Amino acid sequence: MLHPMVEQAALDTARMRVELGSLRELLESQLSSLAWNDMERRHPMRARVLRDMTRLGIEPDIARRLADELPDQLSADQARYLPLGVLSRRLNATGRDVASDGGVTVLVGPTGVGKTTTIAKLAARAVLRHGAGQVALVSTDNYRIGAAAQLEHYGRLLGVRVFPAYDAASLREVLEVLRSRHTVLVDTAGVAGNDARLQQQMSLLRDAGELRTCLVLAANAQAQALDEAVRAYLPLQPQACILTKLDEAPSLGGALSMLIRHQLSLDYTTDGQRVPEDITAADTRVLVCRAAQAMKGQNPEVDESLMMERFGAALASA
């Protein structure tokens, strides 16, 4: 049992730490407020750009990076349109067309992002161009109940055969059998970044040989969830990304921020369930215009405390 004086000293120390922490937060908040207000006074157009980026849903680090690429002096018209141009240039579309280029393409990503439906859309495009005999589907999803059945269903509708693969060895064997096919699309299990099965899936794909890997992500996911998903799948070194569910996303800013931050190139975007209509080759200008259109329907006012929180601290430390 502690001596009363020792116990009191410990309580006083803990109380002092809490008070110092609160004082530090107050000072940081005041410095952030001063820095943001100073920027609004000295560079009102730049502040407007950051406010518009916030309305777009662009993450603070990306918004600052884009704003830094703009001229020091901006007119009102330039502040309105130039940031969208900079945003578009920072995005990269591959221009790839699976139906034309063919090869083996593997779709990976978290559960629920629409990998299987996206594979069906890509397969339908390839069938229309080359015929069902030149297209094959491969399922490595042995975790979800009914996952293979869904791919089989699409395969029957398209007249395309579906091949199961249970491990790296069987995947290599299947791909060897299918090497003469123009287009081979491989479906994988949706696995979260903190799921131990993700490492198993990565090992399976690494051991299967040369594969073109596309990371499929849902545009309607929160920015933090998108960033965590990308970091989880980066060890696979995906060559491109496919952005799904644009029609369900109230804002595209989080998805655009993720693409820029991780320098991911975009193959396709999808915006519905129809096969094969609701998929298009990625066009960065169209994507940015769509993000801007979504912004127009939102409340034009952005809370000043949010702006101070997002940008004040960085301005104060600059």
mmCIF file of C-alpha atoms in Angstrom:
data_model
loop_
_atom_site.group_PDB
_atom_site.id
_atom_site.type_symbol
_atom_site.label_atom_id
_atom_site.label_comp_id
_atom_site.label_asym_id
_atom_site.label_seq_id
_atom_site.Cartn_x
_atom_site.Cartn_y
_atom_site.Cartn_z
ATOM 1 C CA MET A 1 0.000 0.000 0.000
ATOM 2 C CA LEU A 2 1.401 3.424 -0.969
ATOM 3 C CA HIS A 3 2.135 6.045 1.660
ATOM 4 C CA PRO A 4 -0.530 8.800 1.554
ATOM 5 C CA MET A 5 2.073 11.451 0.673
ATOM 6 C CA VAL A 6 3.456 9.325 -2.188
ATOM 7 C CA GLU A 7 -0.039 8.630 -3.464
ATOM 8 C CA GLN A 8 -0.907 12.339 -3.331
ATOM 9 C CA ALA A 9 2.296 13.228 -5.211
ATOM 10 C CA ALA A 10 1.400 10.706 -7.927
ATOM 11 C CA LEU A 11 -2.083 12.200 -8.235
ATOM 12 C CA ASP A 12 -0.635 15.722 -8.450
ATOM 13 C CA THR A 13 1.802 14.622 -11.152
ATOM 14 C CA ALA A 14 -0.968 12.975 -13.179
ATOM 15 C CA ARG A 15 -3.144 16.090 -12.812
ATOM 16 C CA MET A 16 -0.271 18.301 -13.928
ATOM 17 C CA ARG A 17 0.295 16.145 -17.014
ATOM 18 C CA VAL A 18 -3.368 16.431 -17.960
ATOM 19 C CA GLU A 19 -3.289 20.207 -17.484
ATOM 20 C CA LEU A 20 -0.078 20.526 -19.546
ATOM 21 C CA GLY A 21 -1.626 18.392 -22.266
ATOM 22 C CA SER A 22 -4.725 20.581 -22.335
ATOM 23 C CA LEU A 23 -2.565 23.720 -22.430
ATOM 24 C CA ARG A 24 -0.540 22.320 -25.322
ATOM 25 C CA GLU A 25 -3.717 21.494 -27.266
ATOM 26 C CA LEU A 26 -5.015 25.012 -26.635
ATOM 27 C CA LEU A 27 -1.766 26.602 -27.836
ATOM 28 C CA GLU A 28 -1.647 24.383 -30.929
ATOM 29 C CA SER A 29 -5.250 25.254 -31.721
ATOM 30 C CA GLN A 30 -4.555 28.969 -31.349
ATOM 31 C CA LEU A 31 -1.433 28.752 -33.531
ATOM 32 C CA SER A 32 -3.384 26.843 -36.177
ATOM 33 C CA SER A 33 -6.120 29.450 -36.090
ATOM 34 C CA LEU A 34 -3.624 32.311 -36.412
ATOM 35 C CA ALA A 35 -1.788 30.603 -39.286
ATOM 36 C CA TRP A 36 -4.975 29.881 -41.223
ATOM 37 C CA ASN A 37 -6.388 33.390 -40.670
ATOM 38 C CA ASP A 38 -3.069 34.903 -41.773
ATOM 39 C CA MET A 39 -3.131 32.858 -44.970
ATOM 40 C CA GLU A 40 -6.714 33.861 -45.716
ATOM 41 C CA ARG A 41 -5.717 37.504 -45.333
ATOM 42 C CA ARG A 42 -2.494 37.317 -47.369
ATOM 43 C CA HIS A 43 -3.459 34.698 -49.978
ATOM 44 C CA PRO A 44 -7.269 34.636 -50.244
ATOM 45 C CA MET A 45 -7.298 32.762 -53.572
ATOM 46 C CA ARG A 46 -5.038 30.014 -52.227
ATOM 47 C CA ALA A 47 -7.292 29.704 -49.212
ATOM 48 C CA ARG A 48 -10.231 29.423 -51.601
ATOM 49 C CA VAL A 49 -8.462 26.613 -53.460
ATOM 50 C CA LEU A 50 -7.903 24.675 -50.226
ATOM 51 C CA ARG A 51 -11.536 25.227 -49.256
ATOM 52 C CA ASP A 52 -12.738 23.919 -52.630
ATOM 53 C CA MET A 53 -10.420 20.922 -52.332
ATOM 54 C CA THR A 54 -11.949 20.209 -48.939
ATOM 55 C CA ARG A 55 -15.422 20.335 -50.451
ATOM 56 C CA LEU A 56 -14.227 17.873 -53.102
ATOM 57 C CA GLY A 57 -13.160 15.538 -50.302
ATOM 58 C CA ILE A 58 -9.458 15.732 -51.199
ATOM 59 C CA GLU A 59 -7.244 14.721 -48.276
ATOM 60 C CA PRO A 60 -5.257 17.567 -46.616
ATOM 61 C CA ASP A 61 -1.787 16.355 -47.645
ATOM 62 C CA ILE A 62 -2.846 16.028 -51.289
ATOM 63 C CA ALA A 63 -4.707 19.360 -51.237
ATOM 64 C CA ARG A 64 -1.577 21.138 -49.963
ATOM 65 C CA ARG A 65 0.558 19.428 -52.586
ATOM 66 C CA LEU A 66 -1.791 20.473 -55.384
ATOM 67 C CA ALA A 67 -2.046 24.041 -54.070
ATOM 68 C CA ASP A 68 1.747 24.310 -54.004
ATOM 69 C CA GLU A 69 1.817 23.673 -57.760
ATOM 70 C CA LEU A 70 -0.323 26.733 -58.469
ATOM 71 C CA PRO A 71 1.035 30.222 -59.232
ATOM 72 C CA ASP A 72 1.502 32.554 -56.264
ATOM 73 C CA GLN A 73 -0.941 35.055 -57.724
ATOM 74 C CA LEU A 74 -4.313 33.710 -58.802
ATOM 75 C CA SER A 75 -7.370 35.417 -60.204
ATOM 76 C CA ALA A 76 -10.814 34.269 -59.116
ATOM 77 C CA ASP A 77 -11.307 32.384 -62.402
ATOM 78 C CA GLN A 78 -7.893 30.736 -62.108
ATOM 79 C CA ALA A 79 -8.614 29.703 -58.538
ATOM 80 C CA ARG A 80 -11.772 28.032 -59.791
ATOM 81 C CA TYR A 81 -10.410 26.070 -62.757
ATOM 82 C CA LEU A 82 -6.622 25.644 -62.429
ATOM 83 C CA PRO A 83 -6.797 23.319 -59.383
ATOM 84 C CA LEU A 84 -9.020 20.918 -61.333
ATOM 85 C CA GLY A 85 -6.456 20.858 -64.120
ATOM 86 C CA VAL A 86 -3.632 20.183 -61.677
ATOM 87 C CA LEU A 87 -5.720 17.439 -60.071
ATOM 88 C CA SER A 88 -6.369 15.840 -63.468
ATOM 89 C CA ARG A 89 -2.667 15.919 -64.383
ATOM 90 C CA ARG A 90 -1.722 14.237 -61.119
ATOM 91 C CA LEU A 91 -3.970 11.284 -61.955
ATOM 92 C CA ASN A 92 -2.779 8.650 -64.392
ATOM 93 C CA ALA A 93 -4.898 6.465 -66.682
ATOM 94 C CA THR A 94 -3.179 3.490 -68.292
ATOM 95 C CA GLY A 95 -5.275 3.458 -71.458
ATOM 96 C CA ARG A 96 -5.226 -0.323 -71.261
ATOM 97 C CA ASP A 97 -8.031 -2.341 -72.866
ATOM 98 C CA VAL A 98 -8.188 -5.930 -71.648
ATOM 99 C CA ALA A 99 -10.352 -6.914 -74.606
ATOM 100 C CA SER A 100 -7.614 -5.765 -76.986
ATOM 101 C CA ASP A 101 -4.435 -6.435 -75.010
ATOM 102 C CA GLY A 102 -5.426 -9.787 -73.535
ATOM 103 C CA GLY A 103 -3.061 -11.758 -71.317
ATOM 104 C CA VAL A 104 -3.577 -12.928 -67.745
ATOM 105 C CA THR A 105 -5.116 -10.360 -65.408
ATOM 106 C CA VAL A 106 -5.677 -10.969 -61.690
ATOM 107 C CA LEU A 107 -8.142 -8.864 -59.730
ATOM 108 C CA VAL A 108 -7.413 -8.439 -56.009
ATOM 109 C CA GLY A 109 -8.898 -6.272 -53.286
ATOM 110 C CA PRO A 110 -11.004 -6.180 -50.117
ATOM 111 C CA THR A 111 -14.303 -7.968 -49.867
ATOM 112 C CA GLY A 112 -17.380 -6.281 -51.298
ATOM 113 C CA VAL A 113 -15.636 -4.045 -53.848
ATOM 114 C CA GLY A 114 -17.142 -5.832 -56.849
ATOM 115 C CA LYS A 115 -14.258 -7.930 -58.187
ATOM 116 C CA THR A 116 -16.394 -10.762 -59.552
ATOM 117 C CA THR A 117 -18.862 -8.443 -61.269
ATOM 118 C CA THR A 118 -15.976 -6.457 -62.724
ATOM 119 C CA ILE A 119 -14.422 -9.651 -64.077
ATOM 120 C CA ALA A 120 -17.746 -10.474 -65.745
ATOM 121 C CA LYS A 121 -17.790 -7.036 -67.399
ATOM 122 C CA LEU A 122 -14.217 -7.414 -68.665
ATOM 123 C CA ALA A 123 -14.906 -10.961 -69.863
ATOM 124 C CA ALA A 124 -18.033 -9.817 -71.741
ATOM 125 C CA ARG A 125 -16.024 -7.158 -73.572
ATOM 126 C CA ALA A 126 -13.403 -9.745 -74.549
ATOM 127 C CA VAL A 127 -16.070 -12.219 -75.705
ATOM 128 C CA LEU A 128 -17.677 -9.598 -77.918
ATOM 129 C CA ARG A 129 -14.335 -8.957 -79.611
ATOM 130 C CA HIS A 130 -12.702 -12.392 -79.744
ATOM 131 C CA GLY A 131 -15.424 -14.958 -79.041
ATOM 132 C CA ALA A 132 -16.074 -17.089 -75.960
ATOM 133 C CA GLY A 133 -13.479 -19.685 -76.994
ATOM 134 C CA GLN A 134 -10.684 -17.166 -76.532
ATOM 135 C CA VAL A 135 -11.708 -16.166 -73.010
ATOM 136 C CA ALA A 136 -11.367 -18.080 -69.737
ATOM 137 C CA LEU A 137 -12.124 -17.362 -66.095
ATOM 138 C CA VAL A 138 -10.196 -18.723 -63.119
ATOM 139 C CA SER A 139 -11.442 -18.775 -59.527
ATOM 140 C CA THR A 140 -9.034 -18.899 -56.582
ATOM 141 C CA ASP A 141 -11.700 -17.860 -54.063
ATOM 142 C CA ASN A 142 -12.005 -20.900 -51.824
ATOM 143 C CA TYR A 143 -13.094 -18.961 -48.740
ATOM 144 C CA ARG A 144 -16.490 -17.476 -49.453
ATOM 145 C CA ILE A 145 -19.499 -19.775 -49.709
ATOM 146 C CA GLY A 146 -20.985 -19.421 -53.173
ATOM 147 C CA ALA A 147 -18.111 -17.344 -54.574
ATOM 148 C CA ALA A 148 -17.242 -19.883 -57.272
ATOM 149 C CA ALA A 149 -20.958 -20.344 -58.028
ATOM 150 C CA GLN A 150 -21.302 -16.620 -58.805
ATOM 151 C CA LEU A 151 -18.395 -16.757 -61.253
ATOM 152 C CA GLU A 152 -19.826 -19.979 -62.756
ATOM 153 C CA HIS A 153 -23.119 -18.178 -63.269
ATOM 154 C CA TYR A 154 -21.425 -15.403 -65.212
ATOM 155 C CA GLY A 155 -19.430 -17.982 -67.126
ATOM 156 C CA ARG A 156 -22.598 -19.766 -68.266
ATOM 157 C CA LEU A 157 -24.199 -16.500 -69.342
ATOM 158 C CA LEU A 158 -21.143 -15.608 -71.417
ATOM 159 C CA GLY A 159 -20.442 -19.116 -72.671
ATOM 160 C CA VAL A 160 -17.016 -18.994 -71.000
ATOM 161 C CA ARG A 161 -15.523 -21.860 -69.018
ATOM 162 C CA VAL A 162 -14.503 -21.319 -65.394
ATOM 163 C CA PHE A 163 -11.447 -23.134 -64.000
ATOM 164 C CA PRO A 164 -10.853 -23.603 -60.248
ATOM 165 C CA ALA A 165 -7.395 -23.188 -58.690
ATOM 166 C CA TYR A 166 -6.773 -24.140 -55.078
ATOM 167 C CA ASP A 167 -3.099 -23.315 -54.594
ATOM 168 C CA ALA A 168 -0.086 -21.952 -56.460
ATOM 169 C CA ALA A 169 0.660 -25.294 -58.125
ATOM 170 C CA SER A 170 -2.860 -25.762 -59.478
ATOM 171 C CA LEU A 171 -2.962 -22.126 -60.587
ATOM 172 C CA ARG A 172 0.244 -22.608 -62.563
ATOM 173 C CA GLU A 173 -1.199 -25.752 -64.139
ATOM 174 C CA VAL A 174 -4.435 -23.991 -65.099
ATOM 175 C CA LEU A 175 -2.586 -21.043 -66.602
ATOM 176 C CA GLU A 176 -0.371 -23.407 -68.578
ATOM 177 C CA VAL A 177 -3.468 -25.092 -70.017
ATOM 178 C CA LEU A 178 -4.901 -21.668 -70.898
ATOM 179 C CA ARG A 179 -1.763 -20.111 -72.369
ATOM 180 C CA SER A 180 -3.254 -20.116 -75.877
ATOM 181 C CA ARG A 181 -6.348 -18.146 -74.777
ATOM 182 C CA HIS A 182 -6.366 -14.452 -75.641
ATOM 183 C CA THR A 183 -7.849 -13.263 -72.330
ATOM 184 C CA VAL A 184 -7.636 -14.992 -68.944
ATOM 185 C CA LEU A 185 -9.190 -13.315 -65.909
ATOM 186 C CA VAL A 186 -8.439 -14.544 -62.386
ATOM 187 C CA ASP A 187 -10.842 -13.885 -59.517
ATOM 188 C CA THR A 188 -9.517 -13.870 -55.940
ATOM 189 C CA ALA A 189 -11.057 -13.852 -52.491
ATOM 190 C CA GLY A 190 -11.832 -10.489 -50.952
ATOM 191 C CA VAL A 191 -9.503 -10.226 -47.972
ATOM 192 C CA ALA A 192 -9.102 -7.353 -45.517
ATOM 193 C CA GLY A 193 -5.653 -5.988 -44.829
ATOM 194 C CA ASN A 194 -5.585 -7.344 -41.262
ATOM 195 C CA ASP A 195 -6.688 -10.851 -42.323
ATOM 196 C CA ALA A 196 -4.002 -13.535 -42.059
ATOM 197 C CA ARG A 197 -5.316 -15.082 -45.277
ATOM 198 C CA LEU A 198 -4.019 -12.079 -47.222
ATOM 199 C CA GLN A 199 -0.455 -13.326 -46.853
ATOM 200 C CA GLN A 200 -1.535 -16.749 -48.133
ATOM 201 C CA GLN A 201 -3.166 -15.136 -51.141
ATOM 202 C CA MET A 202 -0.077 -13.047 -51.862
ATOM 203 C CA SER A 203 2.136 -16.135 -51.688
ATOM 204 C CA LEU A 204 -0.196 -17.976 -54.072
ATOM 205 C CA LEU A 205 -0.048 -15.202 -56.653
ATOM 206 C CA ARG A 206 3.702 -14.632 -56.311
ATOM 207 C CA ASP A 207 4.400 -18.328 -56.845
ATOM 208 C CA ALA A 208 2.108 -18.567 -59.861
ATOM 209 C CA GLY A 209 4.461 -16.728 -62.234
ATOM 210 C CA GLU A 210 4.103 -13.557 -64.281
ATOM 211 C CA LEU A 211 0.641 -12.074 -63.726
ATOM 212 C CA ARG A 212 -0.763 -8.607 -64.265
ATOM 213 C CA THR A 213 -2.352 -7.608 -60.979
ATOM 214 C CA CYS A 214 -5.138 -5.016 -60.709
ATOM 215 C CA LEU A 215 -6.224 -3.689 -57.335
ATOM 216 C CA VAL A 216 -10.005 -3.194 -57.201
ATOM 217 C CA LEU A 217 -11.279 -0.538 -54.800
ATOM 218 C CA ALA A 218 -14.736 0.909 -54.151
ATOM 219 C CA ALA A 219 -15.053 4.677 -54.629
ATOM 220 C CA ASN A 220 -17.744 4.875 -51.934
ATOM 221 C CA ALA A 221 -15.369 3.713 -49.188
ATOM 222 C CA GLN A 222 -13.982 6.203 -46.667
ATOM 223 C CA ALA A 223 -10.575 7.710 -47.429
ATOM 224 C CA GLN A 224 -8.898 5.985 -44.481
ATOM 225 C CA ALA A 225 -10.303 2.584 -45.482
ATOM 226 C CA LEU A 226 -9.078 3.094 -49.056
ATOM 227 C CA ASP A 227 -5.614 4.057 -47.871
ATOM 228 C CA GLU A 228 -5.398 1.049 -45.542
ATOM 229 C CA ALA A 229 -6.481 -1.282 -48.338
ATOM 230 C CA VAL A 230 -3.840 0.074 -50.707
ATOM 231 C CA ARG A 231 -1.096 -0.267 -48.096
ATOM 232 C CA ALA A 232 -2.165 -3.849 -47.399
ATOM 233 C CA TYR A 233 -1.961 -4.853 -51.068
ATOM 234 C CA LEU A 234 1.134 -2.841 -52.050
ATOM 235 C CA PRO A 235 3.466 -5.836 -51.481
ATOM 236 C CA LEU A 236 1.823 -7.395 -54.567
ATOM 237 C CA GLN A 237 2.999 -4.368 -56.572
ATOM 238 C CA PRO A 238 -0.289 -3.963 -58.482
ATOM 239 C CA GLN A 239 0.269 -2.607 -61.976
ATOM 240 C CA ALA A 240 -3.029 -0.728 -61.973
ATOM 241 C CA CYS A 241 -6.225 0.000 -60.093
ATOM 242 C CA ILE A 242 -9.903 -0.360 -60.980
ATOM 243 C CA LEU A 243 -12.278 2.009 -59.213
ATOM 244 C CA THR A 244 -15.794 0.637 -58.730
ATOM 245 C CA LYS A 245 -19.147 1.937 -57.426
ATOM 246 C CA LEU A 246 -18.753 5.505 -58.637
ATOM 247 C CA ASP A 247 -22.551 5.710 -58.700
ATOM 248 C CA GLU A 248 -22.670 5.008 -54.957
ATOM 249 C CA ALA A 249 -20.001 7.541 -53.940
ATOM 250 C CA PRO A 250 -21.232 10.907 -52.593
ATOM 251 C CA SER A 251 -17.690 12.234 -53.057
ATOM 252 C CA LEU A 252 -14.733 11.018 -55.116
ATOM 253 C CA GLY A 253 -12.122 13.006 -53.209
ATOM 254 C CA GLY A 254 -10.962 10.156 -51.002
ATOM 255 C CA ALA A 255 -10.454 7.838 -53.966
ATOM 256 C CA LEU A 256 -8.624 10.503 -55.995
ATOM 257 C CA SER A 257 -6.382 11.307 -53.018
ATOM 258 C CA MET A 258 -5.507 7.644 -52.647
ATOM 259 C CA LEU A 259 -4.583 7.304 -56.332
ATOM 260 C CA ILE A 260 -2.310 10.346 -56.173
ATOM 261 C CA ARG A 261 -0.696 9.508 -52.829
ATOM 262 C CA HIS A 262 0.271 5.995 -53.912
ATOM 263 C CA GLN A 263 0.864 6.875 -57.574
ATOM 264 C CA LEU A 264 -1.547 4.194 -58.741
ATOM 265 C CA SER A 265 -2.519 4.154 -62.402
ATOM 266 C CA LEU A 266 -6.163 3.598 -63.253
ATOM 267 C CA ASP A 267 -7.363 0.988 -65.752
ATOM 268 C CA TYR A 268 -11.153 1.258 -65.498
ATOM 269 C CA THR A 269 -14.011 2.792 -63.570
ATOM 270 C CA THR A 270 -17.407 1.177 -63.014
ATOM 271 C CA ASP A 271 -20.703 2.791 -62.033
ATOM 272 C CA GLY A 272 -23.379 0.130 -61.918
ATOM 273 C CA GLN A 273 -24.190 -3.587 -62.001
ATOM 274 C CA ARG A 274 -25.005 -4.032 -65.685
ATOM 275 C CA VAL A 275 -22.742 -6.416 -67.613
ATOM 276 C CA PRO A 276 -20.940 -5.236 -69.685
ATOM 277 C CA GLU A 277 -22.333 -1.699 -69.980
ATOM 278 C CA ASP A 278 -21.312 -0.196 -66.639
ATOM 279 C CA ILE A 279 -17.553 -0.134 -67.121
ATOM 280 C CA THR A 280 -15.401 2.379 -68.980
ATOM 281 C CA ALA A 281 -11.713 2.899 -69.622
ATOM 282 C CA ALA A 282 -10.419 5.423 -67.115
ATOM 283 C CA ASP A 283 -10.358 9.058 -68.219
ATOM 284 C CA THR A 284 -8.853 11.393 -65.626
ATOM 285 C CA ARG A 285 -10.553 14.508 -66.978
ATOM 286 C CA VAL A 286 -13.966 12.848 -66.893
ATOM 287 C CA LEU A 287 -13.264 11.610 -63.366
ATOM 288 C CA VAL A 288 -12.319 15.074 -62.108
ATOM 289 C CA CYS A 289 -15.372 16.621 -63.805
ATOM 290 C CA ARG A 290 -17.550 14.020 -62.112
ATOM 291 C CA ALA A 291 -15.991 14.871 -58.745
ATOM 292 C CA ALA A 292 -16.635 18.576 -59.378
ATOM 293 C CA GLN A 293 -20.257 17.891 -60.315
ATOM 294 C CA ALA A 294 -20.741 16.001 -57.060
ATOM 295 C CA MET A 295 -19.298 18.986 -55.193
ATOM 296 C CA LYS A 296 -21.861 21.360 -56.696
ATOM 297 C CA GLY A 297 -24.676 19.543 -54.954
ATOM 298 C CA GLN A 298 -23.073 19.969 -51.540
ATOM 299 C CA ASN A 299 -23.292 22.785 -49.033
ATOM 300 C CA PRO A 300 -20.961 25.516 -50.342
ATOM 301 C CA GLU A 301 -19.960 26.552 -46.834
ATOM 302 C CA VAL A 302 -17.030 24.819 -45.133
ATOM 303 C CA ASP A 303 -16.680 25.145 -41.392
ATOM 304 C CA GLU A 304 -13.693 27.372 -40.530
ATOM 305 C CA SER A 305 -12.693 25.167 -37.609
ATOM 306 C CA LEU A 306 -12.350 22.274 -40.064
ATOM 307 C CA MET A 307 -10.051 24.337 -42.286
ATOM 308 C CA MET A 308 -7.919 25.301 -39.301
ATOM 309 C CA GLU A 309 -7.726 21.672 -38.221
ATOM 310 C CA ARG A 310 -6.814 20.416 -41.715
ATOM 311 C CA PHE A 311 -4.324 23.104 -42.724
ATOM 312 C CA GLY A 312 -3.528 25.417 -39.801
ATOM 313 C CA ALA A 313 -1.011 23.154 -38.069
ATOM 314 C CA ALA A 314 0.943 22.572 -41.281
ATOM 315 C CA LEU A 315 0.968 26.308 -42.023
ATOM 316 C CA ALA A 316 2.099 27.113 -38.478
ATOM 317 C CA SER A 317 5.027 24.670 -38.686
ATOM 318 C CA ALA A 318 6.098 25.780 -42.189
#
